[in-house]
PDB file of C-alpha atoms in Angstrom:
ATOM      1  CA  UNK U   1       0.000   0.000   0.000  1.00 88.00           C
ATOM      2  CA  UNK U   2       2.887   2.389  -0.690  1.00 90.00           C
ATOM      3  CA  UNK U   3       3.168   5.252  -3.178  1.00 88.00           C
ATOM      4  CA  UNK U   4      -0.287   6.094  -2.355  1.00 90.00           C
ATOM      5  CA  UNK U   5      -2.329   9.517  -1.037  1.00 95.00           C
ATOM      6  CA  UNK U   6      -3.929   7.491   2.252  1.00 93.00           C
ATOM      7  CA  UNK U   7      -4.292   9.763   4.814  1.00 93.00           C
ATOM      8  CA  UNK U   8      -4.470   6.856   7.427  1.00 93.00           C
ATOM      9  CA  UNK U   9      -4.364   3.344   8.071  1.00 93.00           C
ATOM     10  CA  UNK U  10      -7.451   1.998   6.313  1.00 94.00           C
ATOM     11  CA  UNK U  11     -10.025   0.914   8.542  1.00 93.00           C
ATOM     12  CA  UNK U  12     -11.481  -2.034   6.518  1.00 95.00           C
ATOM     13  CA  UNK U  13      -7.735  -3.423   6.274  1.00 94.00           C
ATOM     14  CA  UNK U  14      -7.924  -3.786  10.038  1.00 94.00           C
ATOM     15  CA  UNK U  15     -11.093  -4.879   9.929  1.00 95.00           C
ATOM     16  CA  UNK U  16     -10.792  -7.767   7.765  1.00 95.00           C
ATOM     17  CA  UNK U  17      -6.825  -8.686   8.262  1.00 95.00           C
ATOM     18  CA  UNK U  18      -6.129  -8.997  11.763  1.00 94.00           C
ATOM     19  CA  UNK U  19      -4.232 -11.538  11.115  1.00 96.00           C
ATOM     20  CA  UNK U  20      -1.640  -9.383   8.996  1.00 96.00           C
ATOM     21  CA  UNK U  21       1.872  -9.673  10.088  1.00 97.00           C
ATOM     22  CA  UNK U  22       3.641  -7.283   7.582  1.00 97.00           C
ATOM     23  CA  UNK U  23       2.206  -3.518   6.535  1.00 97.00           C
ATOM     24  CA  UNK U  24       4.243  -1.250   4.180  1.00 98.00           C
ATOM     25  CA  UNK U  25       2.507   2.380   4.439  1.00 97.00           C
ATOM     26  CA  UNK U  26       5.469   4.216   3.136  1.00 98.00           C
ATOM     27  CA  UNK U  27       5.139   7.007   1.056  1.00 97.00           C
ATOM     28  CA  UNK U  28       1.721   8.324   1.980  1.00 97.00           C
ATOM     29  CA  UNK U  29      -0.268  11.467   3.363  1.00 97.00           C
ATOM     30  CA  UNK U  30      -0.214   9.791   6.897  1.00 96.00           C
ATOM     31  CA  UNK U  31      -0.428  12.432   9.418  1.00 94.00           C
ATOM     32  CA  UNK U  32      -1.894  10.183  12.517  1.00 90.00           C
ATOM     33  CA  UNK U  33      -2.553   6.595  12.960  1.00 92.00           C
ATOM     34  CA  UNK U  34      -5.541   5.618  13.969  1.00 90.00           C
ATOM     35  CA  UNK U  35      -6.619   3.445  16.870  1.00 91.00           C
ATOM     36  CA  UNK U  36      -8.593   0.770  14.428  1.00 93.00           C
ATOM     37  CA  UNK U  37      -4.807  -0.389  13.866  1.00 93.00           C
ATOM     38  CA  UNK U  38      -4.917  -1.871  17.360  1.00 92.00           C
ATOM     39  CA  UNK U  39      -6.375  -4.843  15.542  1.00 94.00           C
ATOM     40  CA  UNK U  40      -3.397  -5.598  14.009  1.00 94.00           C
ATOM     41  CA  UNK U  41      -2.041  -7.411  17.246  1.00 91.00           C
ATOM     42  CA  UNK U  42       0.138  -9.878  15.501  1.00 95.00           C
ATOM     43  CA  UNK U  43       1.617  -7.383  13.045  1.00 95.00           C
ATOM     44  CA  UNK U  44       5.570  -7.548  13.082  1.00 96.00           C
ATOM     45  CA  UNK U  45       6.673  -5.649  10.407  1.00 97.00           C
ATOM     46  CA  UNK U  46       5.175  -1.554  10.139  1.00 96.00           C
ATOM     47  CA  UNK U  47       6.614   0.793   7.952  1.00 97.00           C
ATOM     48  CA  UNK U  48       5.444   4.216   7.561  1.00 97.00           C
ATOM     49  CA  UNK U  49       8.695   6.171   6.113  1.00 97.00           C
ATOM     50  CA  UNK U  50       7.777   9.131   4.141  1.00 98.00           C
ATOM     51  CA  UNK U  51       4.526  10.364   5.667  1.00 97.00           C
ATOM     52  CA  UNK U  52       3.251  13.275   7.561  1.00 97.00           C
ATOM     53  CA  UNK U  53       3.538  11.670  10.705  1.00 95.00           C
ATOM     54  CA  UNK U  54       3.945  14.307  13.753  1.00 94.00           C
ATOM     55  CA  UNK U  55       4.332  11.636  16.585  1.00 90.00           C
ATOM     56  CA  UNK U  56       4.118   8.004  16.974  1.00 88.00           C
ATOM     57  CA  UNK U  57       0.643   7.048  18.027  1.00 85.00           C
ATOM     58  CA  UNK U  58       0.258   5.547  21.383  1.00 85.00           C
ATOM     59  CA  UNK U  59      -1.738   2.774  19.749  1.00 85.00           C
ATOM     60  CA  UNK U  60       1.688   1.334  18.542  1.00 84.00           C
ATOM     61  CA  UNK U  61       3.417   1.004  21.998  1.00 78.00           C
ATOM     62  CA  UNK U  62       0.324  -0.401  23.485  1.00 82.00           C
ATOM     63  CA  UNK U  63      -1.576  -2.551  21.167  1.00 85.00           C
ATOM     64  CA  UNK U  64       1.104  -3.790  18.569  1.00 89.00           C
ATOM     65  CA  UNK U  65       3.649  -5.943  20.857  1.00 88.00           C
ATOM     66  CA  UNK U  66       4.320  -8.385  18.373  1.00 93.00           C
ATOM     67  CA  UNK U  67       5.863  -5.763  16.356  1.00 93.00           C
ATOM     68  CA  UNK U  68       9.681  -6.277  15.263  1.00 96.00           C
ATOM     69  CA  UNK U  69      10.542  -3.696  12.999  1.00 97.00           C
ATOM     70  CA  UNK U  70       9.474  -0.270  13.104  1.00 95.00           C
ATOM     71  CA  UNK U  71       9.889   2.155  10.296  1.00 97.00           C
ATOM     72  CA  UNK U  72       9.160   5.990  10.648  1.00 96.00           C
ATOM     73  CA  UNK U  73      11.523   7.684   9.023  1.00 97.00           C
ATOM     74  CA  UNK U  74      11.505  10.949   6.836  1.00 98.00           C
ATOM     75  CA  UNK U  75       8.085  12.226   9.146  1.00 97.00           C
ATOM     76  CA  UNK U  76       8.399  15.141  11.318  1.00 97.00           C
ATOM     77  CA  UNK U  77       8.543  13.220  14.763  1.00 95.00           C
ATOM     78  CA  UNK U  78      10.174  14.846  17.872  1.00 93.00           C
ATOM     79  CA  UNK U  79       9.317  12.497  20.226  1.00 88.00           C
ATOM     80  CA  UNK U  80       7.774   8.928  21.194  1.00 88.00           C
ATOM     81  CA  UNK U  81       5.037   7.683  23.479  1.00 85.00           C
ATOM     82  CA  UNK U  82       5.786   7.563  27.165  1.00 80.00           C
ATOM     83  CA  UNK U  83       4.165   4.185  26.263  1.00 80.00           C
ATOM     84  CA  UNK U  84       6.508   2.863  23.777  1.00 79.00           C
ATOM     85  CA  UNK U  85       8.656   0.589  26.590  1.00 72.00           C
ATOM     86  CA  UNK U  86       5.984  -2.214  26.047  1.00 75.00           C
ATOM     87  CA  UNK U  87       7.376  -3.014  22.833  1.00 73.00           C
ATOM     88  CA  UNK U  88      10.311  -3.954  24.307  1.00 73.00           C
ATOM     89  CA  UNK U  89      10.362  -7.614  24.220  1.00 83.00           C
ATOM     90  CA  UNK U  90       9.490  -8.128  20.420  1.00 91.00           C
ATOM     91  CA  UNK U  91      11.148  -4.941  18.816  1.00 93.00           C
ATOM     92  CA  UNK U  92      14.413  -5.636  17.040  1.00 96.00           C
ATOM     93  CA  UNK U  93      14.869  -2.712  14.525  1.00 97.00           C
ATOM     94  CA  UNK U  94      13.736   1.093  14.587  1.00 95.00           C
ATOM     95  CA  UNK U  95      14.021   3.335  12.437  1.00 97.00           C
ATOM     96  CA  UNK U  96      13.749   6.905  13.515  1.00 96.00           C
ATOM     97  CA  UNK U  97      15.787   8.524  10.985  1.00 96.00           C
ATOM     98  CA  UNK U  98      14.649  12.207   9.400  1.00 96.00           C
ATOM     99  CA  UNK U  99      12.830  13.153  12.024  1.00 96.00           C
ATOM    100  CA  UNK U 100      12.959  16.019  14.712  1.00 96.00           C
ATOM    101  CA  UNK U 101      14.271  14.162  17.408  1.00 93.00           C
ATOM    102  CA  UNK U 102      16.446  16.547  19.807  1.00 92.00           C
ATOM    103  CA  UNK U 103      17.360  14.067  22.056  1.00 90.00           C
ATOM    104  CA  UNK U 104      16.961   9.679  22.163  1.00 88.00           C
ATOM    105  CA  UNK U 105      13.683   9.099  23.351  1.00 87.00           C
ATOM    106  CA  UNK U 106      14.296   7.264  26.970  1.00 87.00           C
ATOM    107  CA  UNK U 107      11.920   4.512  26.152  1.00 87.00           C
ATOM    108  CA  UNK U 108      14.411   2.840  23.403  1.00 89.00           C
ATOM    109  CA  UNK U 109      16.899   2.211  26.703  1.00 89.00           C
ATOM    110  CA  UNK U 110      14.004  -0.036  27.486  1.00 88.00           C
ATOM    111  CA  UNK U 111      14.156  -1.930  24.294  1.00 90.00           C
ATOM    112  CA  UNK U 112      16.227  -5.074  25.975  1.00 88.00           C
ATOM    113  CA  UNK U 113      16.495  -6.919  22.246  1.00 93.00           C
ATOM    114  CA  UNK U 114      16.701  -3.641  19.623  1.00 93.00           C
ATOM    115  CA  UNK U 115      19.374  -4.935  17.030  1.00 94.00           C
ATOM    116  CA  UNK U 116      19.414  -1.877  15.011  1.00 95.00           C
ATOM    117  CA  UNK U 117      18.969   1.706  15.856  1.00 94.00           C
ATOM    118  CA  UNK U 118      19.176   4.382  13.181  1.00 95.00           C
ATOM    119  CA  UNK U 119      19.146   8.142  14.063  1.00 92.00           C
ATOM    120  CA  UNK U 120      20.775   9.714  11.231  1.00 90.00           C
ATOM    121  CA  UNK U 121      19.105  13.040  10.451  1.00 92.00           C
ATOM    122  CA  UNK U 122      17.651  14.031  13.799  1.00 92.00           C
ATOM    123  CA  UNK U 123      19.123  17.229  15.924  1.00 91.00           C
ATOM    124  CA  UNK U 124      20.551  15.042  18.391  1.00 87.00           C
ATOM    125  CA  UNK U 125      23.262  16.380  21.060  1.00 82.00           C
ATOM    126  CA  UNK U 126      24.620  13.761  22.808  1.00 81.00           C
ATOM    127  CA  UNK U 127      23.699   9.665  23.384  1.00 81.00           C
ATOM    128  CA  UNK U 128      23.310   8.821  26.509  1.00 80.00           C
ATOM    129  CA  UNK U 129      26.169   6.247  27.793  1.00 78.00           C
ATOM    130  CA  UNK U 130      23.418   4.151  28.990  1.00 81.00           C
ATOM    131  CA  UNK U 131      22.315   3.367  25.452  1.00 82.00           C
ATOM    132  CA  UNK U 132      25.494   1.054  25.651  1.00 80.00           C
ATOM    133  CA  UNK U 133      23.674  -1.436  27.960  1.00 82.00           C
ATOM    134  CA  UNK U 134      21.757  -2.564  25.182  1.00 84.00           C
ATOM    135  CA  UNK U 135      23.388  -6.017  25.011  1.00 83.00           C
ATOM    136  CA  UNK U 136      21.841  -6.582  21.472  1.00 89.00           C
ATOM    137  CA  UNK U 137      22.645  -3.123  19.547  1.00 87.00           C
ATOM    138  CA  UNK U 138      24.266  -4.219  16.447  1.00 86.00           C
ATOM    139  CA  UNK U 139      23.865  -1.651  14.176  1.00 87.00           C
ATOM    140  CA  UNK U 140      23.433   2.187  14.378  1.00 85.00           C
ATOM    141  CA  UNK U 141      23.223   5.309  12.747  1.00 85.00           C
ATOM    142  CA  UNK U 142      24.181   8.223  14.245  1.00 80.00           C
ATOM    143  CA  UNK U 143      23.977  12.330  12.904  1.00 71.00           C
ATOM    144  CA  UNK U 144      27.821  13.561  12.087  1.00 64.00           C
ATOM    145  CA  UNK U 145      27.814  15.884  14.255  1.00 60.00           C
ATOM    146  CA  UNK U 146      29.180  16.215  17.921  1.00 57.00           C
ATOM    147  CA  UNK U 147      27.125  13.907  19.830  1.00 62.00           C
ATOM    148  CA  UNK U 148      28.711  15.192  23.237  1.00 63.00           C
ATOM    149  CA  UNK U 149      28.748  11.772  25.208  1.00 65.00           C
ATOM    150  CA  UNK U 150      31.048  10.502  21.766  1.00 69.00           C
ATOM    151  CA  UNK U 151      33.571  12.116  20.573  1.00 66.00           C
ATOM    152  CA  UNK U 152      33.434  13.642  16.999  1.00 68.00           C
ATOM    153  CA  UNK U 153      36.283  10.998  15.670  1.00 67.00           C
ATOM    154  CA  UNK U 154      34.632   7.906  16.592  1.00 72.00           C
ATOM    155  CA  UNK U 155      31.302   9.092  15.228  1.00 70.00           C
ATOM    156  CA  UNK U 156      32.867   9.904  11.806  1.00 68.00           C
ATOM    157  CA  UNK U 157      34.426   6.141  12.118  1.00 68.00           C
ATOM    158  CA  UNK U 158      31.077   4.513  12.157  1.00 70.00           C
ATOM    159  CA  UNK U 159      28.252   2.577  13.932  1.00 71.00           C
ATOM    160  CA  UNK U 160      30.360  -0.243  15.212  1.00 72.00           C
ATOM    161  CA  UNK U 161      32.636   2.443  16.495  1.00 73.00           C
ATOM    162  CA  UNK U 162      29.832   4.176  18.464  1.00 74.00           C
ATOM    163  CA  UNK U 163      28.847   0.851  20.106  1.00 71.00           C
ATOM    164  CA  UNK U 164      32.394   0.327  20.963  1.00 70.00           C
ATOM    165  CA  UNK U 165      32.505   3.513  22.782  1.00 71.00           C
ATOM    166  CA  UNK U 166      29.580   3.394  24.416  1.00 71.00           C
ATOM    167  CA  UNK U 167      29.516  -0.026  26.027  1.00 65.00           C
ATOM    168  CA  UNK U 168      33.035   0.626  26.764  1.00 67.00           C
ATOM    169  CA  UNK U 169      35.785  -2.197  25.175  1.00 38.00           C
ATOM    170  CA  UNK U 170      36.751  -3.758  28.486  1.00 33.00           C
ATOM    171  CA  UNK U 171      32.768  -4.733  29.006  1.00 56.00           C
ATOM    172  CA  UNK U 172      31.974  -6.168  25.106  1.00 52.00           C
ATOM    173  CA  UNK U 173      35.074  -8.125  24.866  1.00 43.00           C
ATOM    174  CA  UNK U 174      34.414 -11.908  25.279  1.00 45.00           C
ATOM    175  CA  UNK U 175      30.335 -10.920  25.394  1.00 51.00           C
ATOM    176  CA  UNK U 176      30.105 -11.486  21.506  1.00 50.00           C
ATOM    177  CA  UNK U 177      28.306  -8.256  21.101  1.00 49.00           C
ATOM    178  CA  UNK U 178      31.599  -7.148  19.067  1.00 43.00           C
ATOM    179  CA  UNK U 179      33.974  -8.845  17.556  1.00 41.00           C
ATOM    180  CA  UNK U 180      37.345  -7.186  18.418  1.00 33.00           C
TER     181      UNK U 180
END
């Protein structure tokens, strides 16, 4: 359902495919999603990129725990739900990237088995050290820009670099979150 002008999630889609485990929105007119998508309870994959989207909908955090990846990127989002911790058993890739996100949302230290985390393209100052104690964080994007917390060198080295740093080396060595 990409490369369309829906405005929202359509109703009759939840309606008749609860079942639905995969939902590609991306490139839209989606400026809020509606609650009816709480029907989509064993929905994995979401992607919404490209939209109008303001803020993730609360809906998402609360009703769609089966959801693995989450796509958002290229919206206008500054901020998730306070609600948005619940996914944090099933959610294994976010992507927040192009948005208006001045800081990391706190709920993603919550998310005990993200994999991959990308920020590029947000005004983000600094990543919290904490952000390292997510065993599973594989893969990142990060703005190239002075992210406070990590230095300016080992942001323009990369991703892997950034986990390095923030877990610290002493800690990931011998975990096989990094292999050194």
């Amino acid at each position: 359902l990409s490369q369309n002008r829906f405005t929202d999630v359509p109703r009759i889609l939840c309606e008749t495919l609860p079942l639905l485990e995969e939902l590609n929105m991306e490139n839209n007119l989606i400026a809020r999603v509606g609650d009816h998508v709480s029907q989509l309870a064993r929905l994995k994959i979401f992607r919404l990129g490209h939209n109008k989207l303001t803020e993730v909908s609360e809906v998402v955090g609360e009703a769609l725990t089966a959801l693995s990846d989450l796509s958002v990127n290229h919206n206008t989002i500054g901020k998730l739900p306070a609600n948005f911790s619940r996914a944090a058993e099933s959610l294994t890739s976010l992507d927040l990237e192009s948005n208006l996100f001045p800081e990391l949302p706190p709920a993603i230290l919550s998310l005990t088995v993200l994999k991959t985390l990308k920020l590029a393209g947000n005004p983000i100052a600094e990543l919290p050290l904490a952000l390292g104690t997510l065993a599973f964080l594989t893969e990142i994007t990060v703005p190239s820009t002075d992210l406070g917390s990590v230095p300016r060198d080992v942001v323009q080295v990369g991703g892997a670099a950034v986990i390095r740093f923030l877990c610290g080396v002493a800690e990931c060595e011998g975990t096989g979150l990094l292999d050194l």
